[in-house]
Amino acid sequence: MKPINVGLLGIGTVGGGVFAVLERNADEIARRAGREIRITAVADRDTERARRLTGGTVKLTDDAFSVTRDLEIDIVVELIGGVGMAKDLALSAIESGKHLVTANKALLAVHGNEIFAAAHRHDVMVAFEAAVAGGIPIIKALREGLSANRIEWVAGIINGTTNFILSEMRDKGLPFDEVLRQAQRLGYAETDPTFDIEGVDAAHKATIMSAIAFGIPMQFDKAHIEGISRLESVDIAYAGQLGYRIKLLGIARKRPEGIELRVHPALVPASRLLANVEGAMNAVLVQADAVGATLYYGKGAGAEPTASAVIADLVDITRLHTADPEHRVPHLAFQPDQVLDVPVLPIEETVTSYYLRMRVLDKSGVLADITRILADSDISIDAMIQREAGEGESQTDIIMLTHQTVEKNAIAAIARIEALDSVQGKVTRLRLETL
Ligand code: NDP
Ligand code: HSE
């Protein structure tokens, strides 16, 4: 059978991996796909590097639009990143009648609604397994493997860079900047690493998962995003003493009132599998009504793990290439006319538990004042430790874990605690997820 021709846009970390794995495993991949999948054109700004990586066996250009419009190409793989040029190239490929594979979570979270609508109009497929959790087939699991279920929530460690930073800082005591540089050298970090550190990359991925899990449009602008840059090592240590680890979680949860869509550091019980996901590894836990909890674990970044997901999409598209568009798997798991406009809830409506750390005067009655405020707010305390004050010290730390409450309730109670004369400065508040 005639080979499928692929045009590759960007031959950097992931593009290089795709080229290498497709070449190395060509026979095995063709046996699965039913025909040869071959890269026939590559666009990259650096055509000399592209020539070195490809051995000059394919058409090379620095004009990516010449690939999206190339009549010989069946599938365009976008691996340049970003949301500017990448969006124009994605739409150009779709409008030229080509299927699109992308690893670009930013592009889909921000412009996905427009891109999927264009793909629907032009009867082409858009596949994006690599956009969430790199090599882990979480998109396929949510979209196809769990299609019998009502999905209740999805929670994941979906940014390798921040998980790597948190693990190395905790285990080796290495400074933040040094670990970040390592992550960049290893090819995990985004071009702009603040996307990783400030939780934006994880929010892109959580947005995509929320759309497929619940059949809602991409609503990245409604996601609540907090990264790890303000996390203090003292809280990592206290969390450890209480039996918890701090992880940057991406959470999408369906409630009767709407969807919680949030990324933030959270305490997770150390006994949970998710708390033991270390280094650049990713894991996603899905709670669904029929199957219960399922966990997906693996490498969330890097050249070949990500290439594995990109090539799986190429195989899927190759197999379904000639199928009627209505017999293909819908882009967002639900049929396009069944996507529902369920609102994303403001963060103040989130229901979760809390870790509170406060610096207090070491004198009688202080604890009673604090617990009275929490009781008045109907916030129940689950655990508490008080650091023993050192000799001559007049202040100490109190750390409390609460049961679940609505976030606005916790915020109001904390404001009252901060107003006590015996409480010094701000209360540190972190969310706690028992999962
Ligand atoms: P890289 O920066 O390593 O590669 C991108 C390549 O595209 C570079 O060679 C770049 O050239 C080239 N490029 C950029 N703009 C253009 C353009 N307009 N025309 C032609 N070539 C262009 O990125 P990655 O491979 O790491 O990431 C690619 C995508 O995959 C991103 O969307 C990323 O978020 C996603 N992703 C990455 C993962 C990873 O582990 N790295 C994991 C999962 C997803 P130059 O260097 O000269 O700018
Ligand atoms: N920068 C991302 C990460 C790459 O660190 O997880 C994978 O999407």
Short mmCIF file of C-alpha atoms and ligand atoms in Angstrom, two decimals:
data_model
loop_
_atom_site.label_atom_id
_atom_site.label_comp_id
_atom_site.label_asym_id
_atom_site.label_seq_id
_atom_site.Cartn_x
_atom_site.Cartn_y
_atom_site.Cartn_z
CA MET A 1 0.00 0.00 0.00
CA LYS A 2 1.12 3.55 -0.72
CA PRO A 3 3.05 5.09 2.23
CA ILE A 4 1.57 7.90 4.31
CA ASN A 5 3.60 11.07 3.84
CA VAL A 6 4.32 13.20 6.87
CA GLY A 7 5.52 16.80 7.01
CA LEU A 8 7.37 17.66 10.21
CA LEU A 9 7.32 21.25 11.47
CA GLY A 10 10.19 21.73 13.94
CA ILE A 11 12.99 19.24 14.47
CA GLY A 12 14.07 20.23 17.97
CA THR A 13 13.87 17.98 21.05
CA VAL A 14 10.58 16.23 20.20
CA GLY A 15 10.87 16.50 16.41
CA GLY A 16 14.34 14.93 16.60
CA GLY A 17 12.92 12.11 18.72
CA VAL A 18 10.08 11.51 16.26
CA PHE A 19 12.48 11.30 13.34
CA ALA A 20 14.81 8.89 15.18
CA VAL A 21 12.08 6.55 16.51
CA LEU A 22 10.19 6.45 13.19
CA GLU A 23 13.42 5.48 11.45
CA ARG A 24 14.53 2.95 14.08
CA ASN A 25 11.14 1.19 14.45
CA ALA A 26 9.91 1.67 10.88
CA ASP A 27 9.09 -2.00 10.24
CA GLU A 28 7.30 -2.55 13.55
CA ILE A 29 5.29 0.66 13.08
CA ALA A 30 4.34 -0.26 9.49
CA ARG A 31 3.13 -3.70 10.67
CA ARG A 32 0.81 -1.92 13.09
CA ALA A 33 -0.31 0.91 10.83
CA GLY A 34 -0.80 -1.23 7.73
CA ARG A 35 1.49 0.90 5.62
CA GLU A 36 4.77 2.75 5.84
CA ILE A 37 4.72 6.11 7.65
CA ARG A 38 7.51 8.26 6.28
CA ILE A 39 8.63 11.80 6.89
CA THR A 40 9.08 13.38 3.48
CA ALA A 41 9.51 17.05 4.44
CA VAL A 42 10.94 18.89 7.44
CA ALA A 43 10.67 22.61 8.18
CA ASP A 44 12.92 24.19 10.77
CA ARG A 45 14.49 27.60 11.20
CA ASP A 46 17.88 25.88 11.32
CA THR A 47 17.99 23.88 8.08
CA GLU A 48 21.65 22.92 8.59
CA ARG A 49 20.87 21.21 11.90
CA ALA A 50 17.83 19.62 10.25
CA ARG A 51 20.11 18.31 7.49
CA ARG A 52 22.48 16.79 10.05
CA LEU A 53 19.60 15.13 11.95
CA THR A 54 17.86 13.74 8.88
CA GLY A 55 20.95 12.85 6.89
CA GLY A 56 19.54 14.99 4.07
CA THR A 57 17.08 12.25 3.09
CA VAL A 58 13.98 14.50 3.09
CA LYS A 59 12.89 17.85 1.64
CA LEU A 60 14.21 20.60 3.94
CA THR A 61 12.93 24.14 4.22
CA ASP A 62 12.80 27.05 6.64
CA ASP A 63 9.32 27.96 5.35
CA ALA A 64 6.89 25.87 7.37
CA PHE A 65 3.90 27.02 5.26
CA SER A 66 5.42 25.33 2.22
CA VAL A 67 4.99 22.04 4.12
CA THR A 68 1.41 22.69 5.27
CA ARG A 69 0.49 23.38 1.62
CA ASP A 70 2.60 20.59 0.09
CA LEU A 71 0.21 18.48 -2.03
CA GLU A 72 2.17 15.29 -1.35
CA ILE A 73 1.80 15.52 2.44
CA ASP A 74 -1.03 13.62 4.18
CA ILE A 75 -0.31 14.48 7.83
CA VAL A 76 1.36 17.58 9.29
CA VAL A 77 3.11 17.20 12.66
CA GLU A 78 3.45 20.55 14.44
CA LEU A 79 6.37 20.56 16.90
CA ILE A 80 7.54 24.15 16.85
CA GLY A 81 5.59 25.20 19.99
CA GLY A 82 4.00 28.52 20.95
CA VAL A 83 0.58 29.88 20.07
CA GLY A 84 1.37 32.42 17.34
CA MET A 85 2.93 30.91 14.24
CA ALA A 86 1.86 27.43 15.41
CA LYS A 87 -1.81 28.43 15.24
CA ASP A 88 -1.46 29.81 11.71
CA LEU A 89 0.36 26.67 10.63
CA ALA A 90 -2.22 24.36 12.24
CA LEU A 91 -5.08 26.17 10.49
CA SER A 92 -3.15 26.25 7.22
CA ALA A 93 -2.62 22.46 7.40
CA ILE A 94 -6.30 21.84 8.24
CA GLU A 95 -7.54 24.17 5.50
CA SER A 96 -5.25 22.35 3.05
CA GLY A 97 -7.10 19.12 3.97
CA LYS A 98 -4.28 17.60 6.02
CA HIS A 99 -4.61 15.76 9.29
CA LEU A 100 -2.75 17.39 12.15
CA VAL A 101 -0.70 15.90 14.98
CA THR A 102 0.59 18.25 17.65
CA ALA A 103 2.31 18.06 21.04
CA ASN A 104 1.47 21.69 21.64
CA LYS A 105 -0.70 21.92 24.76
CA ALA A 106 -0.55 25.72 24.85
CA LEU A 107 -1.95 25.89 21.32
CA LEU A 108 -4.85 23.52 22.11
CA ALA A 109 -5.70 24.96 25.52
CA VAL A 110 -5.81 28.50 24.15
CA HIS A 111 -7.03 28.03 20.54
CA GLY A 112 -8.32 24.44 20.61
CA ASN A 113 -12.01 25.35 20.17
CA GLU A 114 -11.21 27.19 16.94
CA ILE A 115 -8.83 24.48 15.71
CA PHE A 116 -11.27 21.61 16.36
CA ALA A 117 -14.11 23.54 14.69
CA ALA A 118 -11.92 24.07 11.61
CA ALA A 119 -10.93 20.39 11.59
CA HIS A 120 -14.61 19.39 11.79
CA ARG A 121 -15.46 21.64 8.83
CA HIS A 122 -12.62 20.21 6.75
CA ASP A 123 -13.17 16.55 7.75
CA VAL A 124 -9.64 16.10 9.07
CA MET A 125 -8.35 14.63 12.31
CA VAL A 126 -6.41 16.50 15.00
CA ALA A 127 -4.47 14.20 17.33
CA PHE A 128 -2.65 15.39 20.44
CA GLU A 129 -1.65 12.47 22.67
CA ALA A 130 1.76 14.05 23.36
CA ALA A 131 0.21 17.31 24.56
CA VAL A 132 -0.64 15.88 28.00
CA ALA A 133 1.83 13.92 30.11
CA GLY A 134 4.26 13.24 27.23
CA GLY A 135 4.58 9.52 26.63
CA ILE A 136 1.65 8.41 28.84
CA PRO A 137 -1.40 7.49 26.72
CA ILE A 138 -3.76 9.48 28.94
CA ILE A 139 -5.69 11.10 26.09
CA LYS A 140 -6.52 7.69 24.64
CA ALA A 141 -7.49 6.40 28.09
CA LEU A 142 -9.84 9.32 28.79
CA ARG A 143 -11.26 9.49 25.29
CA GLU A 144 -11.63 5.80 24.50
CA GLY A 145 -10.70 3.46 27.36
CA LEU A 146 -13.06 5.11 29.86
CA SER A 147 -15.92 5.91 27.49
CA ALA A 148 -18.43 3.84 29.51
CA ASN A 149 -17.92 5.99 32.60
CA ARG A 150 -19.04 9.22 34.14
CA ILE A 151 -15.67 10.69 34.98
CA GLU A 152 -15.75 12.38 38.38
CA TRP A 153 -12.31 13.89 38.63
CA VAL A 154 -8.84 13.82 37.18
CA ALA A 155 -5.79 14.79 39.23
CA GLY A 156 -2.26 14.60 38.00
CA ILE A 157 1.37 15.44 38.26
CA ILE A 158 1.55 16.72 34.72
CA ASN A 159 4.64 18.90 34.67
CA GLY A 160 7.92 17.03 34.77
CA THR A 161 10.07 20.10 35.31
CA THR A 162 8.38 21.15 38.56
CA ASN A 163 8.16 17.59 39.86
CA PHE A 164 11.87 17.19 39.12
CA ILE A 165 12.60 20.45 40.96
CA LEU A 166 10.49 19.50 44.01
CA SER A 167 12.06 16.02 44.18
CA GLU A 168 15.67 17.19 43.83
CA MET A 169 15.20 20.02 46.32
CA ARG A 170 13.65 17.68 48.90
CA ASP A 171 16.00 14.69 48.44
CA LYS A 172 19.32 16.32 47.61
CA GLY A 173 18.83 19.75 49.13
CA LEU A 174 19.82 21.32 45.79
CA PRO A 175 18.93 24.97 45.16
CA PHE A 176 15.96 25.79 42.91
CA ASP A 177 17.97 27.51 40.14
CA GLU A 178 20.47 24.68 39.80
CA VAL A 179 17.75 22.04 39.44
CA LEU A 180 15.88 24.18 36.90
CA ARG A 181 19.06 24.46 34.78
CA GLN A 182 19.37 20.65 34.88
CA ALA A 183 15.75 20.28 33.70
CA GLN A 184 16.48 22.66 30.83
CA ARG A 185 19.61 20.71 29.85
CA LEU A 186 17.59 17.47 29.87
CA GLY A 187 15.02 18.99 27.48
CA TYR A 188 12.07 18.90 29.93
CA ALA A 189 11.50 22.63 30.36
CA GLU A 190 9.43 24.80 28.05
CA THR A 191 11.17 27.47 25.94
CA ASP A 192 9.97 29.90 28.58
CA PRO A 193 10.51 27.96 31.84
CA THR A 194 8.22 30.29 33.79
CA PHE A 195 5.42 28.35 32.03
CA ASP A 196 6.59 25.30 34.00
CA ILE A 197 7.38 26.98 37.31
CA GLU A 198 4.27 29.15 37.48
CA GLY A 199 1.92 26.27 36.65
CA VAL A 200 0.88 27.52 33.20
CA ASP A 201 2.06 24.39 31.35
CA ALA A 202 0.19 22.16 33.83
CA ALA A 203 -2.91 24.36 33.42
CA HIS A 204 -2.75 23.91 29.63
CA LYS A 205 -2.75 20.15 30.17
CA ALA A 206 -5.46 20.19 32.87
CA THR A 207 -7.63 22.27 30.52
CA ILE A 208 -7.26 19.68 27.75
CA MET A 209 -8.05 16.82 30.15
CA SER A 210 -11.13 18.63 31.50
CA ALA A 211 -12.48 19.03 27.96
CA ILE A 212 -12.12 15.34 27.12
CA ALA A 213 -13.18 14.05 30.54
CA PHE A 214 -16.39 16.08 30.78
CA GLY A 215 -17.28 16.99 27.18
CA ILE A 216 -16.84 20.74 27.67
CA PRO A 217 -15.01 23.35 25.54
CA MET A 218 -11.43 24.37 26.34
CA GLN A 219 -11.69 27.07 29.04
CA PHE A 220 -8.05 27.82 29.83
CA ASP A 221 -8.87 31.45 30.68
CA LYS A 222 -11.02 30.21 33.60
CA ALA A 223 -8.37 27.91 35.10
CA HIS A 224 -6.94 28.84 38.49
CA ILE A 225 -3.14 28.75 38.26
CA GLU A 226 -0.52 28.79 41.03
CA GLY A 227 3.03 27.51 40.55
CA ILE A 228 5.81 26.50 42.92
CA SER A 229 7.84 29.71 42.99
CA ARG A 230 6.34 30.89 46.29
CA LEU A 231 6.55 27.52 48.01
CA GLU A 232 8.74 27.63 51.13
CA SER A 233 11.00 24.75 52.15
CA VAL A 234 9.72 25.01 55.75
CA ASP A 235 6.29 23.90 54.48
CA ILE A 236 7.79 20.94 52.61
CA ALA A 237 9.43 19.94 55.92
CA TYR A 238 6.30 20.39 58.09
CA ALA A 239 4.20 18.53 55.49
CA GLY A 240 6.73 15.68 55.76
CA GLN A 241 6.39 15.60 59.56
CA LEU A 242 2.62 15.29 59.17
CA GLY A 243 2.93 12.43 56.66
CA TYR A 244 2.40 14.39 53.43
CA ARG A 245 4.37 15.39 50.32
CA ILE A 246 3.85 18.56 48.38
CA LYS A 247 3.19 18.10 44.65
CA LEU A 248 2.13 20.48 41.90
CA LEU A 249 -1.27 19.04 40.93
CA GLY A 250 -3.50 19.72 37.95
CA ILE A 251 -7.09 18.99 38.96
CA ALA A 252 -10.32 18.88 36.97
CA ARG A 253 -13.36 17.90 39.00
CA LYS A 254 -17.01 17.79 38.06
CA ARG A 255 -19.44 19.05 40.69
CA PRO A 256 -23.19 19.60 40.32
CA GLU A 257 -22.56 23.38 40.23
CA GLY A 258 -19.81 23.26 37.58
CA ILE A 259 -16.20 22.29 37.00
CA GLU A 260 -13.22 22.87 39.27
CA LEU A 261 -10.20 23.51 37.06
CA ARG A 262 -7.10 24.34 39.05
CA VAL A 263 -3.33 23.96 39.25
CA HIS A 264 -1.52 24.55 42.53
CA PRO A 265 0.90 22.93 44.96
CA ALA A 266 -0.99 20.57 47.26
CA LEU A 267 -0.27 18.27 50.17
CA VAL A 268 -0.86 14.63 49.22
CA PRO A 269 -0.72 11.81 51.82
CA ALA A 270 2.72 10.18 51.53
CA SER A 271 1.05 6.77 51.34
CA ARG A 272 -0.66 7.60 48.02
CA LEU A 273 1.03 6.36 44.83
CA LEU A 274 0.79 9.87 43.41
CA ALA A 275 2.86 11.25 46.29
CA ASN A 276 5.66 8.86 45.30
CA VAL A 277 5.94 9.99 41.70
CA GLU A 278 9.44 11.45 41.61
CA GLY A 279 11.77 13.29 39.25
CA ALA A 280 10.45 14.17 35.80
CA MET A 281 7.91 11.35 35.91
CA ASN A 282 4.22 12.18 35.45
CA ALA A 283 1.13 10.40 36.72
CA VAL A 284 -2.58 10.98 36.30
CA LEU A 285 -5.24 9.55 38.58
CA VAL A 286 -8.75 9.31 37.15
CA GLN A 287 -11.82 8.64 39.29
CA ALA A 288 -14.75 7.33 37.30
CA ASP A 289 -18.07 5.84 38.40
CA ALA A 290 -17.90 2.36 36.86
CA VAL A 291 -14.21 1.47 36.89
CA GLY A 292 -13.29 3.38 40.06
CA ALA A 293 -9.79 4.84 40.28
CA THR A 294 -7.21 4.21 37.54
CA LEU A 295 -3.66 5.50 37.54
CA TYR A 296 -1.44 6.26 34.53
CA TYR A 297 2.28 6.68 35.10
CA GLY A 298 5.31 7.28 32.92
CA LYS A 299 7.69 9.77 31.38
CA GLY A 300 5.98 13.08 30.82
CA ALA A 301 8.74 14.77 28.84
CA GLY A 302 11.88 14.17 26.81
CA ALA A 303 12.60 13.41 23.17
CA GLU A 304 11.71 9.74 22.75
CA PRO A 305 8.94 9.41 25.37
CA THR A 306 7.13 12.30 23.70
CA ALA A 307 7.91 10.90 20.24
CA SER A 308 6.25 7.66 21.34
CA ALA A 309 2.94 9.53 21.77
CA VAL A 310 3.33 11.54 18.55
CA ILE A 311 3.94 8.37 16.54
CA ALA A 312 0.99 6.58 18.18
CA ASP A 313 -1.16 9.44 16.81
CA LEU A 314 0.41 8.96 13.37
CA VAL A 315 -0.50 5.26 13.50
CA ASP A 316 -4.09 6.05 14.59
CA ILE A 317 -4.56 8.54 11.79
CA THR A 318 -3.02 6.18 9.25
CA ARG A 319 -5.48 3.46 10.24
CA LEU A 320 -8.51 5.79 10.13
CA HIS A 321 -7.34 7.80 7.17
CA THR A 322 -9.93 6.36 4.79
CA ALA A 323 -12.78 5.99 7.34
CA ASP A 324 -15.85 8.22 6.99
CA PRO A 325 -15.37 11.27 9.22
CA GLU A 326 -18.46 10.33 11.30
CA HIS A 327 -16.91 6.93 12.08
CA ARG A 328 -13.77 8.42 13.58
CA VAL A 329 -13.17 8.97 17.28
CA PRO A 330 -14.39 12.53 18.11
CA HIS A 331 -11.55 14.96 18.86
CA LEU A 332 -12.85 15.75 22.34
CA ALA A 333 -14.29 12.28 23.12
CA PHE A 334 -17.90 13.48 22.91
CA GLN A 335 -19.73 14.06 19.62
CA PRO A 336 -19.26 17.72 18.60
CA ASP A 337 -22.99 18.53 19.06
CA GLN A 338 -22.86 17.00 22.56
CA VAL A 339 -20.19 19.32 23.96
CA LEU A 340 -21.85 21.15 26.86
CA ASP A 341 -21.18 24.66 28.09
CA VAL A 342 -20.70 23.73 31.76
CA PRO A 343 -19.15 26.67 33.65
CA VAL A 344 -15.76 26.51 35.34
CA LEU A 345 -16.27 27.54 38.96
CA PRO A 346 -14.36 30.45 40.52
CA ILE A 347 -11.59 29.22 42.84
CA GLU A 348 -13.50 30.57 45.89
CA GLU A 349 -16.10 27.84 45.28
CA THR A 350 -13.52 25.01 45.43
CA VAL A 351 -14.15 22.42 48.12
CA THR A 352 -10.93 21.08 49.63
CA SER A 353 -8.92 20.64 52.83
CA TYR A 354 -6.17 22.97 54.01
CA TYR A 355 -2.74 23.11 55.57
CA LEU A 356 -2.37 26.28 57.64
CA ARG A 357 0.91 27.52 59.11
CA MET A 358 0.89 30.50 61.43
CA ARG A 359 3.48 32.23 63.55
CA VAL A 360 2.06 32.98 66.98
CA LEU A 361 3.06 34.41 70.33
CA ASP A 362 3.91 31.53 72.65
CA LYS A 363 1.38 32.33 75.41
CA SER A 364 -1.79 30.86 76.83
CA GLY A 365 -5.13 31.31 75.07
CA VAL A 366 -3.68 31.73 71.56
CA LEU A 367 -4.64 28.26 70.38
CA ALA A 368 -8.11 28.62 71.91
CA ASP A 369 -8.69 31.87 69.95
CA ILE A 370 -7.66 30.24 66.70
CA THR A 371 -9.70 27.08 67.16
CA ARG A 372 -12.75 29.18 68.18
CA ILE A 373 -12.58 31.08 64.87
CA LEU A 374 -12.32 27.82 62.93
CA ALA A 375 -15.22 26.30 64.89
CA ASP A 376 -17.36 29.43 64.27
CA SER A 377 -16.64 28.95 60.53
CA ASP A 378 -17.59 25.26 60.74
CA ILE A 379 -14.04 24.25 59.80
CA SER A 380 -13.03 21.05 61.52
CA ILE A 381 -9.39 20.41 62.46
CA ASP A 382 -7.92 17.09 61.33
CA ALA A 383 -4.37 17.31 62.74
CA MET A 384 -2.14 19.84 64.44
CA ILE A 385 1.47 20.31 65.49
CA GLN A 386 3.11 23.08 67.42
CA ARG A 387 6.84 23.59 67.15
CA GLU A 388 8.44 23.64 70.57
CA ALA A 389 9.68 27.22 71.12
CA GLY A 390 13.45 27.45 71.51
CA GLU A 391 15.04 28.85 74.64
CA GLY A 392 14.35 32.60 74.91
CA GLU A 393 11.97 32.47 71.89
CA SER A 394 8.64 34.26 72.38
CA GLN A 395 7.09 33.02 69.13
CA THR A 396 6.45 29.64 67.60
CA ASP A 397 4.73 27.96 64.61
CA ILE A 398 1.36 26.23 64.72
CA ILE A 399 0.51 23.97 61.80
CA MET A 400 -3.03 22.72 61.30
CA LEU A 401 -4.67 20.44 58.77
CA THR A 402 -8.39 20.97 58.27
CA HIS A 403 -11.19 18.85 56.93
CA GLN A 404 -12.89 19.95 53.71
CA THR A 405 -14.53 23.33 53.44
CA VAL A 406 -15.44 25.81 50.71
CA GLU A 407 -12.45 28.00 49.89
CA LYS A 408 -14.27 31.31 50.52
CA ASN A 409 -15.07 30.05 54.02
CA ALA A 410 -11.41 29.23 54.66
CA ILE A 411 -10.31 32.64 53.34
CA ALA A 412 -12.74 34.47 55.66
CA ALA A 413 -11.64 32.44 58.71
CA ILE A 414 -7.96 33.05 57.90
CA ALA A 415 -8.58 36.81 57.68
CA ARG A 416 -10.05 36.69 61.21
CA ILE A 417 -7.09 34.63 62.47
CA GLU A 418 -4.62 37.09 60.93
CA ALA A 419 -6.39 39.93 62.74
CA LEU A 420 -5.62 38.39 66.17
CA ASP A 421 -2.91 40.30 68.07
CA SER A 422 -1.25 37.01 68.96
CA VAL A 423 -0.82 35.95 65.30
CA GLN A 424 2.24 37.42 63.60
CA GLY A 425 2.07 38.19 59.87
CA LYS A 426 0.21 36.18 57.25
CA VAL A 427 -1.09 32.63 57.59
CA THR A 428 0.44 30.30 54.98
CA ARG A 429 -2.34 28.33 53.32
CA LEU A 430 -1.86 25.32 51.06
CA ARG A 431 -4.59 23.05 49.73
CA LEU A 432 -4.59 19.40 50.75
CA GLU A 433 -5.98 16.66 48.52
CA THR A 434 -6.62 13.21 49.96
CA LEU A 435 -7.37 11.83 46.45
P1 NDP B 1 12.28 22.76 20.69
O1 NDP B 1 12.47 24.21 20.94
O2 NDP B 1 13.34 21.81 21.11
O3 NDP B 1 12.02 22.52 19.12
C1 NDP B 1 11.27 23.38 18.33
C2 NDP B 1 11.96 23.46 16.97
O4 NDP B 1 11.10 24.21 16.07
C3 NDP B 1 13.29 24.20 17.04
O5 NDP B 1 14.23 23.54 16.22
C4 NDP B 1 12.93 25.57 16.48
O6 NDP B 1 14.01 26.24 15.90
C5 NDP B 1 11.90 25.22 15.46
N1 NDP B 1 11.02 26.34 15.12
C6 NDP B 1 10.46 27.25 15.96
N2 NDP B 1 9.70 28.11 15.26
C7 NDP B 1 9.78 27.76 13.97
C8 NDP B 1 9.22 28.27 12.78
N3 NDP B 1 8.40 29.33 12.78
N4 NDP B 1 9.52 27.68 11.61
C9 NDP B 1 10.33 26.60 11.59
N5 NDP B 1 10.90 26.07 12.69
C10 NDP B 1 10.62 26.63 13.87
O7 NDP B 1 10.87 22.37 21.34
P2 NDP B 1 10.41 20.93 21.83
O8 NDP B 1 10.73 19.92 20.81
O9 NDP B 1 10.85 20.71 23.23
O10 NDP B 1 8.82 21.15 21.91
C11 NDP B 1 8.01 21.13 20.76
C12 NDP B 1 6.55 21.10 21.20
O11 NDP B 1 6.33 19.92 21.94
C13 NDP B 1 6.14 22.25 22.11
O12 NDP B 1 4.81 22.59 21.85
C14 NDP B 1 6.23 21.63 23.51
O13 NDP B 1 5.39 22.25 24.46
C15 NDP B 1 5.77 20.23 23.22
N6 NDP B 1 6.22 19.21 24.16
C16 NDP B 1 7.53 19.12 24.49
C17 NDP B 1 7.97 18.12 25.34
C18 NDP B 1 9.39 17.99 25.71
O14 NDP B 1 9.71 17.07 26.50
N7 NDP B 1 10.29 18.81 25.20
C19 NDP B 1 7.02 17.14 25.89
C20 NDP B 1 5.66 17.30 25.45
C21 NDP B 1 5.28 18.32 24.61
P3 NDP B 1 14.88 27.26 16.84
O15 NDP B 1 15.51 26.39 17.88
O16 NDP B 1 15.81 27.89 15.90
O17 NDP B 1 13.88 28.21 17.44
N1 HSE B 2 7.79 21.32 30.08
C1 HSE B 2 6.96 20.17 30.14
C2 HSE B 2 7.24 19.44 31.46
C3 HSE B 2 7.27 19.27 28.96
O1 HSE B 2 8.19 19.78 32.15
O2 HSE B 2 6.47 18.55 31.80
C4 HSE B 2 6.25 18.20 28.79
O3 HSE B 2 5.01 18.71 28.41
#
